Amino acid sequence: QALLDELRAADVHLEVCPDPRPVLDQIRAAYPDIVRAKSSLGSSIQGRTLWMLKVSDNPNVDENEPEVRIDALHHAREPQSMQCSLYFLLWLVEEYGQDPLATYLVETREIYFVPCVNPDGYAYNQQIAPSGGGLWRKNRRNNGGGSFGVDLNRNYPYRWGFDNSGSSSDPNSEVYRGTGAASEPEVAAMVSFLAARDFTTALSVHTYSDLWLSPWGYDSLYT
């Protein structure tokens, strides 16, 4: 119980800390039978690591089970997205063997967590607003001319640059899509990760509004 209290208390620390490693290491140490040690997907433009954690009943084995991805914090000013994903991770490991749903998910799925896709933007918010409330959204790409940042959520290759409604070619825009598809190392790392796995369920957690969005985003189409 002391460890669980410490993990929950660390949630406050995450508001001003761009590095989730201590919490991920604690979770792994507490539940080694169902949590694989964190691994790197790649680095941000400023050299920070994008960490991934896997939860499953045989976490060190690549089993023939449906794969789930839960990522968060594409947008730096949405730290609650990381907290929400970590709370769900904690629920899975705490309730495994006790709650039927948690047990079912851990035993029949391979669940991959990427709690912070945009560590540079998160660290920048810590720098400019150390008491919280930083509103920087993008990564920290130097676009030149005093402009910084690419909206990582608009940088993925699928239908990149489809129009200027959902994204922008203006580097000063909050939804600037970058100079090319997957131009940002954070997105390139995620694209490689996606290509290496076969995700049947994927949740990309944001905190902009009380919405549940489904593909596709480039047009009003059903999957």
PDB file of C-alpha atoms in Angstrom:
ATOM      1  CA  GLN A   1       0.000   0.000   0.000  1.00  0.00           C
ATOM      2  CA  ALA A   2       2.882   2.356   0.741  1.00  0.00           C
ATOM      3  CA  LEU A   3       4.189   1.876  -2.801  1.00  0.00           C
ATOM      4  CA  LEU A   4       0.776   2.543  -4.319  1.00  0.00           C
ATOM      5  CA  ASP A   5       0.463   5.714  -2.240  1.00  0.00           C
ATOM      6  CA  GLU A   6       3.898   6.780  -3.452  1.00  0.00           C
ATOM      7  CA  LEU A   7       2.950   6.154  -7.083  1.00  0.00           C
ATOM      8  CA  ARG A   8      -0.206   8.200  -6.738  1.00  0.00           C
ATOM      9  CA  ALA A   9       1.685  10.970  -4.964  1.00  0.00           C
ATOM     10  CA  ALA A  10       4.173  10.983  -7.842  1.00  0.00           C
ATOM     11  CA  ASP A  11       1.296  12.077 -10.062  1.00  0.00           C
ATOM     12  CA  VAL A  12       1.658  15.578  -8.636  1.00  0.00           C
ATOM     13  CA  HIS A  13       5.359  15.475  -9.452  1.00  0.00           C
ATOM     14  CA  LEU A  14       4.564  14.582 -13.056  1.00  0.00           C
ATOM     15  CA  GLU A  15       2.933  17.982 -13.534  1.00  0.00           C
ATOM     16  CA  VAL A  16       6.367  19.615 -13.446  1.00  0.00           C
ATOM     17  CA  CYS A  17       8.616  16.727 -14.468  1.00  0.00           C
ATOM     18  CA  PRO A  18       9.088  15.864 -18.171  1.00  0.00           C
ATOM     19  CA  ASP A  19      10.656  12.489 -17.391  1.00  0.00           C
ATOM     20  CA  PRO A  20       8.276   9.635 -16.442  1.00  0.00           C
ATOM     21  CA  ARG A  21      11.114   7.143 -15.906  1.00  0.00           C
ATOM     22  CA  PRO A  22      10.965   6.966 -12.078  1.00  0.00           C
ATOM     23  CA  VAL A  23       7.263   6.121 -12.089  1.00  0.00           C
ATOM     24  CA  LEU A  24       7.649   3.581 -14.894  1.00  0.00           C
ATOM     25  CA  ASP A  25      10.557   1.962 -13.070  1.00  0.00           C
ATOM     26  CA  GLN A  26       8.530   1.759  -9.846  1.00  0.00           C
ATOM     27  CA  ILE A  27       5.617   0.120 -11.611  1.00  0.00           C
ATOM     28  CA  ARG A  28       7.918  -2.404 -13.257  1.00  0.00           C
ATOM     29  CA  ALA A  29       9.621  -3.162  -9.935  1.00  0.00           C
ATOM     30  CA  ALA A  30       6.287  -3.663  -8.180  1.00  0.00           C
ATOM     31  CA  TYR A  31       4.738  -5.879 -10.881  1.00  0.00           C
ATOM     32  CA  PRO A  32       7.581  -7.629 -12.763  1.00  0.00           C
ATOM     33  CA  ASP A  33       5.406 -10.612 -13.690  1.00  0.00           C
ATOM     34  CA  ILE A  34       3.059  -8.544 -15.841  1.00  0.00           C
ATOM     35  CA  VAL A  35       5.106  -5.438 -16.723  1.00  0.00           C
ATOM     36  CA  ARG A  36       8.116  -5.409 -19.017  1.00  0.00           C
ATOM     37  CA  ALA A  37      10.964  -3.010 -18.323  1.00  0.00           C
ATOM     38  CA  LYS A  38      10.571   0.306 -20.115  1.00  0.00           C
ATOM     39  CA  SER A  39      12.174   0.621 -23.521  1.00  0.00           C
ATOM     40  CA  SER A  40      13.030   3.507 -25.804  1.00  0.00           C
ATOM     41  CA  LEU A  41      11.130   4.167 -29.020  1.00  0.00           C
ATOM     42  CA  GLY A  42      13.518   6.946 -30.002  1.00  0.00           C
ATOM     43  CA  SER A  43      14.396  10.506 -29.082  1.00  0.00           C
ATOM     44  CA  SER A  44      12.812  13.923 -29.340  1.00  0.00           C
ATOM     45  CA  ILE A  45      14.338  16.764 -31.319  1.00  0.00           C
ATOM     46  CA  GLN A  46      16.126  17.902 -28.148  1.00  0.00           C
ATOM     47  CA  GLY A  47      17.304  14.393 -27.296  1.00  0.00           C
ATOM     48  CA  ARG A  48      14.753  13.304 -24.700  1.00  0.00           C
ATOM     49  CA  THR A  49      13.623   9.683 -24.793  1.00  0.00           C
ATOM     50  CA  LEU A  50      10.143   8.497 -25.736  1.00  0.00           C
ATOM     51  CA  TRP A  51       9.514   5.659 -23.283  1.00  0.00           C
ATOM     52  CA  MET A  52       7.227   2.682 -23.758  1.00  0.00           C
ATOM     53  CA  LEU A  53       5.943   0.186 -21.180  1.00  0.00           C
ATOM     54  CA  LYS A  54       4.243  -3.129 -21.962  1.00  0.00           C
ATOM     55  CA  VAL A  55       1.637  -4.853 -19.763  1.00  0.00           C
ATOM     56  CA  SER A  56       0.637  -8.480 -20.342  1.00  0.00           C
ATOM     57  CA  ASP A  57       0.560 -11.797 -18.517  1.00  0.00           C
ATOM     58  CA  ASN A  58       3.797 -12.758 -20.320  1.00  0.00           C
ATOM     59  CA  PRO A  59       5.279  -9.312 -20.870  1.00  0.00           C
ATOM     60  CA  ASN A  60       8.681 -10.478 -22.121  1.00  0.00           C
ATOM     61  CA  VAL A  61       7.161 -12.770 -24.769  1.00  0.00           C
ATOM     62  CA  ASP A  62       5.685 -11.620 -28.074  1.00  0.00           C
ATOM     63  CA  GLU A  63       2.499 -13.667 -27.918  1.00  0.00           C
ATOM     64  CA  ASN A  64      -0.176 -14.140 -30.547  1.00  0.00           C
ATOM     65  CA  GLU A  65      -2.626 -11.843 -28.780  1.00  0.00           C
ATOM     66  CA  PRO A  66      -4.430  -8.669 -29.891  1.00  0.00           C
ATOM     67  CA  GLU A  67      -2.213  -5.636 -29.387  1.00  0.00           C
ATOM     68  CA  VAL A  68      -3.365  -2.377 -27.795  1.00  0.00           C
ATOM     69  CA  ARG A  69      -1.602   0.998 -27.880  1.00  0.00           C
ATOM     70  CA  ILE A  70      -2.312   3.843 -25.481  1.00  0.00           C
ATOM     71  CA  ASP A  71      -0.301   7.003 -26.093  1.00  0.00           C
ATOM     72  CA  ALA A  72      -0.575  10.444 -24.537  1.00  0.00           C
ATOM     73  CA  LEU A  73       0.822  13.963 -24.468  1.00  0.00           C
ATOM     74  CA  HIS A  74       1.208  14.683 -28.161  1.00  0.00           C
ATOM     75  CA  HIS A  75       0.259  18.200 -27.072  1.00  0.00           C
ATOM     76  CA  ALA A  76       2.434  19.585 -24.296  1.00  0.00           C
ATOM     77  CA  ARG A  77      -0.314  21.574 -22.591  1.00  0.00           C
ATOM     78  CA  GLU A  78      -2.404  18.454 -21.978  1.00  0.00           C
ATOM     79  CA  PRO A  79      -0.528  16.806 -19.073  1.00  0.00           C
ATOM     80  CA  GLN A  80      -3.699  15.190 -17.766  1.00  0.00           C
ATOM     81  CA  SER A  81      -3.569  12.884 -20.772  1.00  0.00           C
ATOM     82  CA  MET A  82      -0.382  11.323 -19.419  1.00  0.00           C
ATOM     83  CA  GLN A  83      -1.852  11.131 -15.933  1.00  0.00           C
ATOM     84  CA  CYS A  84      -4.997   9.452 -17.238  1.00  0.00           C
ATOM     85  CA  SER A  85      -3.025   6.822 -19.156  1.00  0.00           C
ATOM     86  CA  LEU A  86      -0.833   6.118 -16.127  1.00  0.00           C
ATOM     87  CA  TYR A  87      -3.887   5.794 -13.888  1.00  0.00           C
ATOM     88  CA  PHE A  88      -5.324   3.215 -16.291  1.00  0.00           C
ATOM     89  CA  LEU A  89      -1.979   1.407 -16.294  1.00  0.00           C
ATOM     90  CA  LEU A  90      -2.017   1.371 -12.488  1.00  0.00           C
ATOM     91  CA  TRP A  91      -5.586   0.090 -12.451  1.00  0.00           C
ATOM     92  CA  LEU A  92      -4.603  -2.821 -14.685  1.00  0.00           C
ATOM     93  CA  VAL A  93      -1.655  -3.915 -12.578  1.00  0.00           C
ATOM     94  CA  GLU A  94      -3.264  -3.265  -9.186  1.00  0.00           C
ATOM     95  CA  GLU A  95      -6.483  -5.091 -10.031  1.00  0.00           C
ATOM     96  CA  TYR A  96      -4.971  -7.973 -11.997  1.00  0.00           C
ATOM     97  CA  GLY A  97      -6.053 -11.199 -10.335  1.00  0.00           C
ATOM     98  CA  GLN A  98      -8.836  -9.417  -8.442  1.00  0.00           C
ATOM     99  CA  ASP A  99     -11.015  -7.503 -10.890  1.00  0.00           C
ATOM    100  CA  PRO A 100     -12.397  -9.753 -13.682  1.00  0.00           C
ATOM    101  CA  LEU A 101     -12.071  -7.104 -16.394  1.00  0.00           C
ATOM    102  CA  ALA A 102      -8.511  -6.126 -15.501  1.00  0.00           C
ATOM    103  CA  THR A 103      -7.549  -9.792 -15.331  1.00  0.00           C
ATOM    104  CA  TYR A 104      -9.171 -10.512 -18.691  1.00  0.00           C
ATOM    105  CA  LEU A 105      -7.394  -7.614 -20.407  1.00  0.00           C
ATOM    106  CA  VAL A 106      -3.958  -8.474 -19.019  1.00  0.00           C
ATOM    107  CA  GLU A 107      -4.317 -12.162 -19.879  1.00  0.00           C
ATOM    108  CA  THR A 108      -5.759 -11.751 -23.384  1.00  0.00           C
ATOM    109  CA  ARG A 109      -4.023  -8.605 -24.661  1.00  0.00           C
ATOM    110  CA  GLU A 110      -0.583  -7.091 -25.099  1.00  0.00           C
ATOM    111  CA  ILE A 111      -0.992  -3.486 -23.955  1.00  0.00           C
ATOM    112  CA  TYR A 112       1.645  -0.897 -24.851  1.00  0.00           C
ATOM    113  CA  PHE A 113       1.779   2.483 -23.106  1.00  0.00           C
ATOM    114  CA  VAL A 114       3.596   5.558 -24.458  1.00  0.00           C
ATOM    115  CA  PRO A 115       2.804   8.154 -21.771  1.00  0.00           C
ATOM    116  CA  CYS A 116       4.705  11.133 -23.200  1.00  0.00           C
ATOM    117  CA  VAL A 117       5.087  11.612 -26.960  1.00  0.00           C
ATOM    118  CA  ASN A 118       6.150  15.270 -26.609  1.00  0.00           C
ATOM    119  CA  PRO A 119       8.710  15.503 -23.780  1.00  0.00           C
ATOM    120  CA  ASP A 120      10.355  18.686 -25.124  1.00  0.00           C
ATOM    121  CA  GLY A 121       7.139  20.685 -25.165  1.00  0.00           C
ATOM    122  CA  TYR A 122       6.327  19.374 -21.715  1.00  0.00           C
ATOM    123  CA  ALA A 123       9.744  20.419 -20.401  1.00  0.00           C
ATOM    124  CA  TYR A 124       9.292  23.840 -21.990  1.00  0.00           C
ATOM    125  CA  ASN A 125       6.026  24.346 -20.136  1.00  0.00           C
ATOM    126  CA  GLN A 126       7.860  23.460 -16.955  1.00  0.00           C
ATOM    127  CA  GLN A 127      10.443  26.123 -17.810  1.00  0.00           C
ATOM    128  CA  ILE A 128       8.025  28.924 -18.630  1.00  0.00           C
ATOM    129  CA  ALA A 129       5.446  28.094 -15.944  1.00  0.00           C
ATOM    130  CA  PRO A 130       7.146  26.173 -13.133  1.00  0.00           C
ATOM    131  CA  SER A 131       4.035  26.410 -10.955  1.00  0.00           C
ATOM    132  CA  GLY A 132       1.877  24.849 -13.675  1.00  0.00           C
ATOM    133  CA  GLY A 133      -0.438  26.177 -16.344  1.00  0.00           C
ATOM    134  CA  GLY A 134       1.996  26.378 -19.258  1.00  0.00           C
ATOM    135  CA  LEU A 135       0.115  26.520 -22.545  1.00  0.00           C
ATOM    136  CA  TRP A 136       2.803  25.556 -25.064  1.00  0.00           C
ATOM    137  CA  ARG A 137       1.287  22.970 -27.412  1.00  0.00           C
ATOM    138  CA  LYS A 138       3.789  21.904 -30.088  1.00  0.00           C
ATOM    139  CA  ASN A 139       7.243  20.352 -29.948  1.00  0.00           C
ATOM    140  CA  ARG A 140      10.315  22.602 -29.901  1.00  0.00           C
ATOM    141  CA  ARG A 141      11.446  22.522 -33.532  1.00  0.00           C
ATOM    142  CA  ASN A 142      13.232  25.755 -34.458  1.00  0.00           C
ATOM    143  CA  ASN A 143      11.404  26.828 -37.603  1.00  0.00           C
ATOM    144  CA  GLY A 144      13.547  29.928 -38.047  1.00  0.00           C
ATOM    145  CA  GLY A 145      12.551  33.560 -37.896  1.00  0.00           C
ATOM    146  CA  GLY A 146      11.662  33.263 -34.222  1.00  0.00           C
ATOM    147  CA  SER A 147       9.056  30.556 -34.824  1.00  0.00           C
ATOM    148  CA  PHE A 148       9.138  27.290 -32.899  1.00  0.00           C
ATOM    149  CA  GLY A 149       7.232  24.059 -32.892  1.00  0.00           C
ATOM    150  CA  VAL A 150       5.365  21.525 -35.005  1.00  0.00           C
ATOM    151  CA  ASP A 151       2.007  20.054 -34.006  1.00  0.00           C
ATOM    152  CA  LEU A 152       3.020  16.412 -33.688  1.00  0.00           C
ATOM    153  CA  ASN A 153      -0.567  15.278 -34.077  1.00  0.00           C
ATOM    154  CA  ARG A 154      -0.634  16.869 -37.564  1.00  0.00           C
ATOM    155  CA  ASN A 155       2.746  15.492 -38.644  1.00  0.00           C
ATOM    156  CA  TYR A 156       1.808  11.853 -39.289  1.00  0.00           C
ATOM    157  CA  PRO A 157       2.149  10.642 -42.906  1.00  0.00           C
ATOM    158  CA  TYR A 158      -1.435   9.518 -43.543  1.00  0.00           C
ATOM    159  CA  ARG A 159      -3.132  12.263 -45.576  1.00  0.00           C
ATOM    160  CA  TRP A 160      -0.428  14.703 -44.466  1.00  0.00           C
ATOM    161  CA  GLY A 161      -1.156  18.169 -45.877  1.00  0.00           C
ATOM    162  CA  PHE A 162      -4.622  17.111 -47.041  1.00  0.00           C
ATOM    163  CA  ASP A 163      -5.914  20.666 -46.633  1.00  0.00           C
ATOM    164  CA  ASN A 164      -5.405  23.808 -44.563  1.00  0.00           C
ATOM    165  CA  SER A 165      -8.503  23.331 -42.466  1.00  0.00           C
ATOM    166  CA  GLY A 166      -7.394  20.688 -39.983  1.00  0.00           C
ATOM    167  CA  SER A 167      -3.732  21.679 -40.186  1.00  0.00           C
ATOM    168  CA  SER A 168      -1.652  24.596 -41.405  1.00  0.00           C
ATOM    169  CA  SER A 169       1.456  25.282 -43.463  1.00  0.00           C
ATOM    170  CA  ASP A 170       2.140  28.397 -41.351  1.00  0.00           C
ATOM    171  CA  PRO A 171       4.949  27.746 -38.844  1.00  0.00           C
ATOM    172  CA  ASN A 172       3.360  30.205 -36.426  1.00  0.00           C
ATOM    173  CA  SER A 173       0.087  28.285 -36.330  1.00  0.00           C
ATOM    174  CA  GLU A 174      -0.818  26.085 -33.375  1.00  0.00           C
ATOM    175  CA  VAL A 175      -1.655  23.332 -35.886  1.00  0.00           C
ATOM    176  CA  TYR A 176       1.467  23.703 -38.042  1.00  0.00           C
ATOM    177  CA  ARG A 177       2.029  20.334 -39.712  1.00  0.00           C
ATOM    178  CA  GLY A 178       5.757  20.676 -40.411  1.00  0.00           C
ATOM    179  CA  THR A 179       7.775  20.691 -43.611  1.00  0.00           C
ATOM    180  CA  GLY A 180       6.933  17.105 -44.498  1.00  0.00           C
ATOM    181  CA  ALA A 181       5.292  13.926 -43.323  1.00  0.00           C
ATOM    182  CA  ALA A 182       6.978  12.520 -40.196  1.00  0.00           C
ATOM    183  CA  SER A 183       9.555  15.305 -40.346  1.00  0.00           C
ATOM    184  CA  GLU A 184       9.686  15.341 -36.541  1.00  0.00           C
ATOM    185  CA  PRO A 185      11.776  12.693 -34.757  1.00  0.00           C
ATOM    186  CA  GLU A 186       9.035  12.122 -32.198  1.00  0.00           C
ATOM    187  CA  VAL A 187       6.557  11.204 -34.929  1.00  0.00           C
ATOM    188  CA  ALA A 188       9.156   9.221 -36.856  1.00  0.00           C
ATOM    189  CA  ALA A 189       9.734   7.152 -33.709  1.00  0.00           C
ATOM    190  CA  MET A 190       6.008   6.555 -33.338  1.00  0.00           C
ATOM    191  CA  VAL A 191       5.634   5.639 -37.022  1.00  0.00           C
ATOM    192  CA  SER A 192       8.391   3.041 -36.688  1.00  0.00           C
ATOM    193  CA  PHE A 193       6.720   1.683 -33.568  1.00  0.00           C
ATOM    194  CA  LEU A 194       3.347   1.426 -35.332  1.00  0.00           C
ATOM    195  CA  ALA A 195       4.907  -0.310 -38.323  1.00  0.00           C
ATOM    196  CA  ALA A 196       6.568  -2.898 -36.092  1.00  0.00           C
ATOM    197  CA  ARG A 197       3.343  -3.869 -34.299  1.00  0.00           C
ATOM    198  CA  ASP A 198      -0.188  -4.903 -35.286  1.00  0.00           C
ATOM    199  CA  PHE A 199      -2.455  -2.789 -33.123  1.00  0.00           C
ATOM    200  CA  THR A 200      -6.109  -3.773 -33.188  1.00  0.00           C
ATOM    201  CA  THR A 201      -7.043  -1.080 -30.667  1.00  0.00           C
ATOM    202  CA  ALA A 202      -5.375   2.311 -30.288  1.00  0.00           C
ATOM    203  CA  LEU A 203      -6.228   5.203 -27.990  1.00  0.00           C
ATOM    204  CA  SER A 204      -4.429   8.523 -28.358  1.00  0.00           C
ATOM    205  CA  VAL A 205      -5.349  10.434 -25.223  1.00  0.00           C
ATOM    206  CA  HIS A 206      -5.896  14.212 -25.280  1.00  0.00           C
ATOM    207  CA  THR A 207      -7.625  16.634 -22.923  1.00  0.00           C
ATOM    208  CA  TYR A 208      -8.904  19.380 -25.197  1.00  0.00           C
ATOM    209  CA  SER A 209     -12.592  18.610 -24.750  1.00  0.00           C
ATOM    210  CA  ASP A 210     -15.147  16.055 -23.629  1.00  0.00           C
ATOM    211  CA  LEU A 211     -14.956  14.144 -26.904  1.00  0.00           C
ATOM    212  CA  TRP A 212     -14.381  10.626 -28.168  1.00  0.00           C
ATOM    213  CA  LEU A 213     -13.013  10.926 -31.704  1.00  0.00           C
ATOM    214  CA  SER A 214     -12.633   8.106 -34.190  1.00  0.00           C
ATOM    215  CA  PRO A 215     -10.852   7.932 -37.570  1.00  0.00           C
ATOM    216  CA  TRP A 216     -10.791   9.449 -39.997  1.00  0.00           C
ATOM    217  CA  GLY A 217      -9.642  12.939 -39.031  1.00  0.00           C
ATOM    218  CA  TYR A 218      -8.928  14.345 -42.475  1.00  0.00           C
ATOM    219  CA  ASP A 219     -12.575  14.147 -43.576  1.00  0.00           C
ATOM    220  CA  SER A 220     -16.060  13.305 -42.251  1.00  0.00           C
ATOM    221  CA  LEU A 221     -15.891   9.615 -43.094  1.00  0.00           C
ATOM    222  CA  TYR A 222     -16.627   6.455 -41.189  1.00  0.00           C
ATOM    223  CA  THR A 223     -13.997   3.761 -40.950  1.00  0.00           C
TER     224      THR A 223
END
